[in-house]
Short mmCIF file of C-alpha atoms in Angstrom, two decimals:
data_model
loop_
_atom_site.label_atom_id
_atom_site.label_comp_id
_atom_site.label_asym_id
_atom_site.label_seq_id
_atom_site.Cartn_x
_atom_site.Cartn_y
_atom_site.Cartn_z
CA UNK Y 88 175.10 16.65 130.27
CA UNK Y 89 175.24 12.87 130.66
CA UNK Y 90 178.42 10.92 130.08
CA UNK Y 91 178.54 8.92 126.86
CA UNK Y 92 181.51 6.57 126.73
CA UNK Y 93 184.66 8.63 127.00
CA UNK Y 94 183.03 12.05 126.47
CA UNK Y 95 181.09 14.36 128.78
CA UNK Y 96 179.76 17.63 127.29
CA UNK Y 97 178.50 20.75 129.00
CA UNK Y 98 176.77 23.20 126.63
CA UNK Y 99 176.61 26.72 128.14
CA UNK Y 100 175.32 28.37 125.00
CA UNK Y 101 171.60 28.21 125.99
CA UNK Y 102 172.39 30.02 129.22
CA UNK Y 103 174.30 32.69 127.31
CA UNK Y 104 171.34 33.21 124.97
CA UNK Y 105 169.03 33.50 127.98
CA UNK Y 106 171.41 36.11 129.36
CA UNK Y 107 171.17 38.05 126.07
CA UNK Y 108 167.36 37.97 126.31
CA UNK Y 109 167.60 39.53 129.75
CA UNK Y 110 170.10 42.10 128.48
CA UNK Y 111 167.62 43.18 125.81
CA UNK Y 112 165.28 44.40 128.55
CA UNK Y 113 167.99 46.35 130.37
CA UNK Y 114 170.02 49.49 129.54
CA UNK Y 115 173.45 48.85 128.04
CA UNK Y 116 175.42 49.78 131.17
CA UNK Y 117 173.70 46.90 132.99
CA UNK Y 118 174.70 44.26 130.43
CA UNK Y 119 178.03 43.52 132.03
CA UNK Y 120 176.31 42.78 135.33
CA UNK Y 121 173.91 40.40 133.54
CA UNK Y 122 176.92 38.61 131.95
CA UNK Y 123 178.57 38.08 135.32
CA UNK Y 124 175.46 37.19 137.32
CA UNK Y 125 173.15 35.45 134.84
CA UNK Y 126 175.77 33.61 132.77
CA UNK Y 127 178.99 33.28 134.72
CA UNK Y 128 177.14 32.88 137.96
CA UNK Y 129 175.33 29.77 136.72
CA UNK Y 130 178.65 27.96 136.06
CA UNK Y 131 181.01 29.05 138.82
CA UNK Y 132 183.47 26.20 138.38
CA UNK Y 133 183.96 26.95 134.69
CA UNK Y 134 184.47 30.67 135.22
CA UNK Y 135 186.77 30.22 138.18
CA UNK Y 136 188.95 28.27 135.81
CA UNK Y 137 188.79 30.75 132.97
CA UNK Y 138 188.85 33.99 134.94
CA UNK Y 139 191.66 33.41 137.44
CA UNK Y 140 192.93 36.99 137.36
CA UNK Y 141 189.55 38.65 136.74
CA UNK Y 142 190.57 40.06 133.35
CA UNK Y 143 187.92 38.12 131.45
CA UNK Y 144 184.80 38.93 133.50
CA UNK Y 145 185.99 42.53 134.04
CA UNK Y 146 187.01 43.17 130.45
CA UNK Y 147 186.60 46.89 129.67
CA UNK Y 148 185.04 46.13 126.27
CA UNK Y 149 182.58 43.53 127.65
CA UNK Y 150 179.44 45.54 126.89
CA UNK Y 151 180.60 46.19 123.34
CA UNK Y 152 181.30 42.49 122.78
CA UNK Y 153 177.89 41.53 124.07
CA UNK Y 154 176.32 44.15 121.82
CA UNK Y 155 178.08 42.61 118.79
CA UNK Y 156 176.82 39.15 119.78
CA UNK Y 157 173.25 40.31 120.34
CA UNK Y 158 172.01 39.42 116.83
CA UNK Y 159 173.88 36.14 116.51
CA UNK Y 160 171.58 33.89 118.56
CA UNK Y 161 170.65 31.58 115.68
CA UNK Y 162 174.24 31.48 114.41
CA UNK Y 163 175.66 30.65 117.85
CA UNK Y 164 173.11 27.86 118.32
CA UNK Y 165 173.94 26.39 114.92
CA UNK Y 166 177.67 26.47 115.63
CA UNK Y 167 177.18 24.86 119.05
CA UNK Y 168 175.11 22.04 117.51
CA UNK Y 169 177.68 21.54 114.74
CA UNK Y 170 180.71 21.31 117.02
CA UNK Y 171 178.87 19.02 119.42
CA UNK Y 172 178.22 16.72 116.48
CA UNK Y 173 182.01 16.57 115.81
CA UNK Y 174 182.90 15.68 119.38
CA UNK Y 175 181.88 11.98 119.83
CA UNK Y 176 183.81 10.58 116.85
CA UNK Y 177 186.70 13.01 117.25
CA UNK Y 178 187.27 12.33 120.92
CA UNK Y 179 186.86 8.58 120.40
CA UNK Y 180 189.53 8.65 117.67
CA UNK Y 181 191.96 10.57 119.87
CA UNK Y 182 191.39 8.22 122.80
CA UNK Y 183 192.10 5.28 120.47
CA UNK Y 184 195.27 6.92 119.09
CA UNK Y 185 196.59 7.52 122.63
CA UNK Y 186 195.27 4.23 124.03
CA UNK Y 187 193.00 5.85 126.60
CA UNK Y 188 189.97 3.81 127.58
CA UNK Y 189 189.02 4.85 131.13
CA UNK Y 190 185.32 5.67 130.88
CA UNK Y 191 185.44 6.61 134.56
CA UNK Y 192 187.62 9.59 133.64
CA UNK Y 193 186.09 10.88 130.40
CA UNK Y 194 187.15 13.83 128.29
CA UNK Y 195 185.21 16.84 129.58
CA UNK Y 196 184.22 19.37 126.97
CA UNK Y 197 182.68 22.77 127.68
CA UNK Y 198 180.92 24.45 124.75
CA UNK Y 199 180.46 28.14 125.55
CA UNK Y 200 180.35 31.68 124.32
CA UNK Y 201 183.54 33.53 125.17
CA UNK Y 202 184.73 37.03 124.40
CA UNK Y 203 186.43 36.70 121.00
CA UNK Y 204 189.67 35.59 122.68
CA UNK Y 205 190.22 32.08 121.26
CA UNK Y 206 188.28 29.36 119.51
CA UNK Y 207 189.43 26.31 121.43
CA UNK Y 208 191.88 25.39 124.13
CA UNK Y 209 192.63 22.90 126.90
CA UNK Y 210 192.75 24.18 130.48
CA UNK Y 211 192.36 22.95 133.99
CA UNK Y 212 188.85 22.34 135.33
CA UNK Y 213 188.23 20.65 138.68
CA UNK Y 214 191.82 19.46 138.93
CA UNK Y 215 192.32 18.09 135.39
CA UNK Y 216 192.32 19.30 131.84
CA UNK Y 217 189.07 19.88 129.94
CA UNK Y 218 188.44 20.91 126.35
CA UNK Y 219 186.87 24.36 125.86
CA UNK Y 220 185.26 25.45 122.60
CA UNK Y 221 184.08 29.05 122.18
CA UNK Y 222 181.41 29.02 119.47
CA UNK Y 223 181.60 32.70 118.56
CA UNK Y 224 185.12 32.10 117.29
CA UNK Y 225 184.54 28.80 115.50
CA UNK Y 226 184.59 28.47 111.73
CA UNK Y 227 181.64 27.46 109.50
CA UNK Y 228 179.67 24.42 110.72
CA UNK Y 229 181.67 21.28 110.32
CA UNK Y 230 184.95 23.12 109.77
CA UNK Y 231 186.55 22.64 113.17
CA UNK Y 232 187.35 18.94 113.17
CA UNK Y 233 191.12 19.45 113.37
CA UNK Y 234 190.73 21.86 116.24
CA UNK Y 235 188.68 19.29 118.17
CA UNK Y 236 191.30 16.59 117.51
CA UNK Y 237 194.21 18.81 118.55
CA UNK Y 238 192.72 20.09 121.78
CA UNK Y 239 191.21 16.73 122.73
CA UNK Y 240 194.72 15.26 122.38
CA UNK Y 241 195.94 17.76 125.02
CA UNK Y 242 193.20 16.60 127.37
CA UNK Y 243 194.03 12.89 126.93
CA UNK Y 244 197.74 13.67 127.20
CA UNK Y 245 196.96 15.24 130.59
CA UNK Y 246 195.08 12.12 131.62
CA UNK Y 247 198.17 10.04 130.85
CA UNK Y 248 200.94 12.34 132.08
CA UNK Y 249 199.46 15.15 134.20
CA UNK Y 250 200.71 17.89 131.87
CA UNK Y 251 198.62 20.47 133.73
CA UNK Y 252 201.38 20.40 136.37
CA UNK Y 253 204.16 21.13 133.87
CA UNK Y 254 205.54 24.72 133.60
CA UNK Y 255 202.96 26.87 131.87
CA UNK Y 256 205.62 28.50 129.68
CA UNK Y 257 208.14 25.69 129.33
CA UNK Y 258 209.72 25.52 125.89
CA UNK Y 259 210.44 21.77 126.19
CA UNK Y 260 206.91 20.85 127.25
CA UNK Y 261 205.49 23.18 124.61
CA UNK Y 262 207.39 21.29 121.93
CA UNK Y 263 206.26 17.93 123.28
CA UNK Y 264 202.61 18.74 123.94
CA UNK Y 265 202.00 20.74 120.75
CA UNK Y 266 204.02 18.34 118.62
CA UNK Y 267 202.11 15.35 119.99
CA UNK Y 268 198.69 16.99 119.58
CA UNK Y 269 199.52 17.95 116.00
CA UNK Y 270 200.78 14.46 115.15
CA UNK Y 271 197.67 12.89 116.65
CA UNK Y 272 195.45 15.04 114.43
CA UNK Y 273 197.63 14.13 111.40
CA UNK Y 274 197.25 10.38 112.09
CA UNK Y 275 193.55 10.52 112.91
CA UNK Y 276 192.71 12.63 109.82
CA UNK Y 277 195.50 11.79 107.35
CA UNK Y 278 196.15 13.09 103.89
CA UNK Y 279 196.23 16.84 104.45
CA UNK Y 280 199.25 19.12 104.03
CA UNK Y 281 201.15 19.88 107.23
CA UNK Y 282 200.00 23.52 107.32
CA UNK Y 283 196.46 22.25 107.85
CA UNK Y 284 197.44 20.38 110.98
CA UNK Y 285 199.60 23.23 112.23
CA UNK Y 286 196.92 25.87 111.68
CA UNK Y 287 193.74 23.80 112.21
CA UNK Y 288 192.78 23.86 108.55
CA UNK Y 289 192.82 27.63 108.19
CA UNK Y 290 194.13 28.49 104.69
CA UNK Y 291 196.92 30.84 103.74
CA UNK Y 292 199.86 29.53 105.72
CA UNK Y 293 201.92 27.98 102.96
CA UNK Y 294 204.33 30.92 102.92
CA UNK Y 295 204.75 30.61 106.71
CA UNK Y 296 205.69 26.96 106.35
CA UNK Y 297 208.21 27.75 103.58
CA UNK Y 298 209.81 30.49 105.68
CA UNK Y 299 210.17 28.08 108.59
CA UNK Y 300 211.82 25.55 106.29
CA UNK Y 301 214.12 28.17 104.78
CA UNK Y 302 215.25 29.32 108.22
CA UNK Y 303 215.28 25.89 109.79
CA UNK Y 304 218.96 25.83 110.93
CA UNK Y 305 218.52 29.14 112.79
CA UNK Y 306 215.20 28.09 114.33
CA UNK Y 307 216.52 24.72 115.43
CA UNK Y 308 219.68 26.23 116.92
CA UNK Y 309 217.69 28.70 118.99
CA UNK Y 310 215.14 26.12 120.15
CA UNK Y 311 217.91 23.81 121.33
CA UNK Y 312 219.59 26.70 123.22
CA UNK Y 313 216.26 27.64 124.85
CA UNK Y 314 215.00 24.12 125.55
CA UNK Y 315 215.14 24.52 129.36
CA UNK Y 316 213.56 27.98 129.42
CA UNK Y 317 210.29 28.36 131.35
CA UNK Y 318 209.63 32.13 131.04
CA UNK Y 319 206.87 33.71 129.02
CA UNK Y 320 209.10 35.63 126.60
CA UNK Y 321 211.03 32.60 125.43
CA UNK Y 322 207.84 30.56 125.21
CA UNK Y 323 206.12 33.31 123.23
CA UNK Y 324 208.98 33.34 120.72
CA UNK Y 325 208.03 29.85 119.59
CA UNK Y 326 204.36 29.30 120.41
CA UNK Y 327 202.41 32.56 120.53
CA UNK Y 328 201.25 35.17 117.99
CA UNK Y 329 202.38 38.02 120.24
CA UNK Y 330 205.69 39.78 119.90
CA UNK Y 331 208.54 38.71 122.14
CA UNK Y 332 211.78 40.67 122.74
CA UNK Y 333 213.78 37.45 122.43
CA UNK Y 334 212.12 36.30 119.20
CA UNK Y 335 213.56 38.85 116.82
CA UNK Y 336 212.00 38.17 113.45
CA UNK Y 337 211.45 34.46 113.93
CA UNK Y 338 208.27 33.19 112.26
CA UNK Y 339 205.58 33.25 114.92
CA UNK Y 340 204.50 29.82 116.22
CA UNK Y 341 207.53 28.16 114.59
CA UNK Y 342 207.74 25.95 117.69
CA UNK Y 343 204.70 24.05 116.49
CA UNK Y 344 206.60 22.87 113.42
CA UNK Y 345 209.68 22.02 115.48
CA UNK Y 346 207.55 20.04 117.93
CA UNK Y 347 205.81 18.16 115.12
CA UNK Y 348 209.09 17.28 113.44
CA UNK Y 349 210.61 16.13 116.75
CA UNK Y 350 207.59 14.01 117.68
CA UNK Y 351 207.62 12.43 114.23
CA UNK Y 352 211.25 11.42 114.76
CA UNK Y 353 210.37 9.99 118.17
CA UNK Y 354 207.36 8.24 116.58
CA UNK Y 355 209.78 6.11 114.56
CA UNK Y 356 210.75 4.31 117.79
CA UNK Y 357 207.86 4.84 120.16
CA UNK Y 358 204.05 4.57 119.84
CA UNK Y 359 202.07 7.76 120.46
CA UNK Y 360 200.59 6.28 123.63
CA UNK Y 361 204.08 5.78 125.08
CA UNK Y 362 205.18 9.31 124.21
CA UNK Y 363 201.98 10.60 125.85
CA UNK Y 364 202.85 8.79 129.09
CA UNK Y 365 206.36 10.22 129.54
CA UNK Y 366 207.19 12.41 132.51
CA UNK Y 367 208.53 15.86 131.77
CA UNK Y 368 212.17 14.89 132.55
CA UNK Y 369 211.87 11.87 130.25
CA UNK Y 370 210.20 13.92 127.55
CA UNK Y 371 212.82 16.67 127.74
CA UNK Y 372 215.64 14.16 127.44
CA UNK Y 373 213.98 12.44 124.50
CA UNK Y 374 213.39 15.78 122.80
CA UNK Y 375 217.00 16.79 123.23
CA UNK Y 376 218.06 13.67 121.39
CA UNK Y 377 215.41 14.08 118.70
CA UNK Y 378 216.38 17.70 118.03
CA UNK Y 379 220.00 16.82 117.39
CA UNK Y 380 220.55 17.10 113.65
CA UNK Y 381 216.76 17.19 113.03
CA UNK Y 382 216.32 17.59 109.27
CA UNK Y 383 214.17 20.23 107.64
CA UNK Y 384 210.58 18.89 107.65
CA UNK Y 385 209.13 18.24 104.21
#
């Protein structure tokens, strides 16, 4: 796709649909081979980035997933068109919020069909972060604006501070990156309750937010104690939906709320663009100060 201003989009959905057409003419056991050769094979750089350990392309339920997607061609096309329509204004607003204006290094976005693993994320592609949007997991057309803002903020943050080189499971950088991305979406699209920004507009998380507030002293104490941790289990305790042996019964993803509250405290003294330019040592030090006595977010 051509570059337009600060955005460059690659839409892989048509190639996936062509792959499904080829699958329809083949027996089910051959579908996985078609996925790997006719879809993944046409975009080797993308799938090298997303399939580093081979677990995605060799998923044992791949044929079943493809079978479930077989009758969704029109829906997938509609969702791809809808999210592409959200991208230009959303990315432009994020770039403005983080003071990024280098059209020679635009935000790369890959619109694709995944395997029901996630709806959107930022990950490394060709040596820098790109935004990935998996249309089979997106909400109704037009309903993913907050997701676009949040993940685009990660990409621009990487442009400013090289966050792709930070520890993958660092608690400190998780607080800073997720808190910043959430605050960016709140400032670009103001007026919503915090649970919208923390859960990308998905309803039903008011009780989660109240539990985090009720248990705030415990959560804050544990986050401060684990601030320097870089292992998966400590990271999972604060940022993932999976169980973690160190989490106990902490509300899952409570680190997102801590990160948002900390960035908002930092925002009182620093513009977002400055926060987005900090090195990891500077960010960790600033976070440590912001977390001290951090009040319950309201």
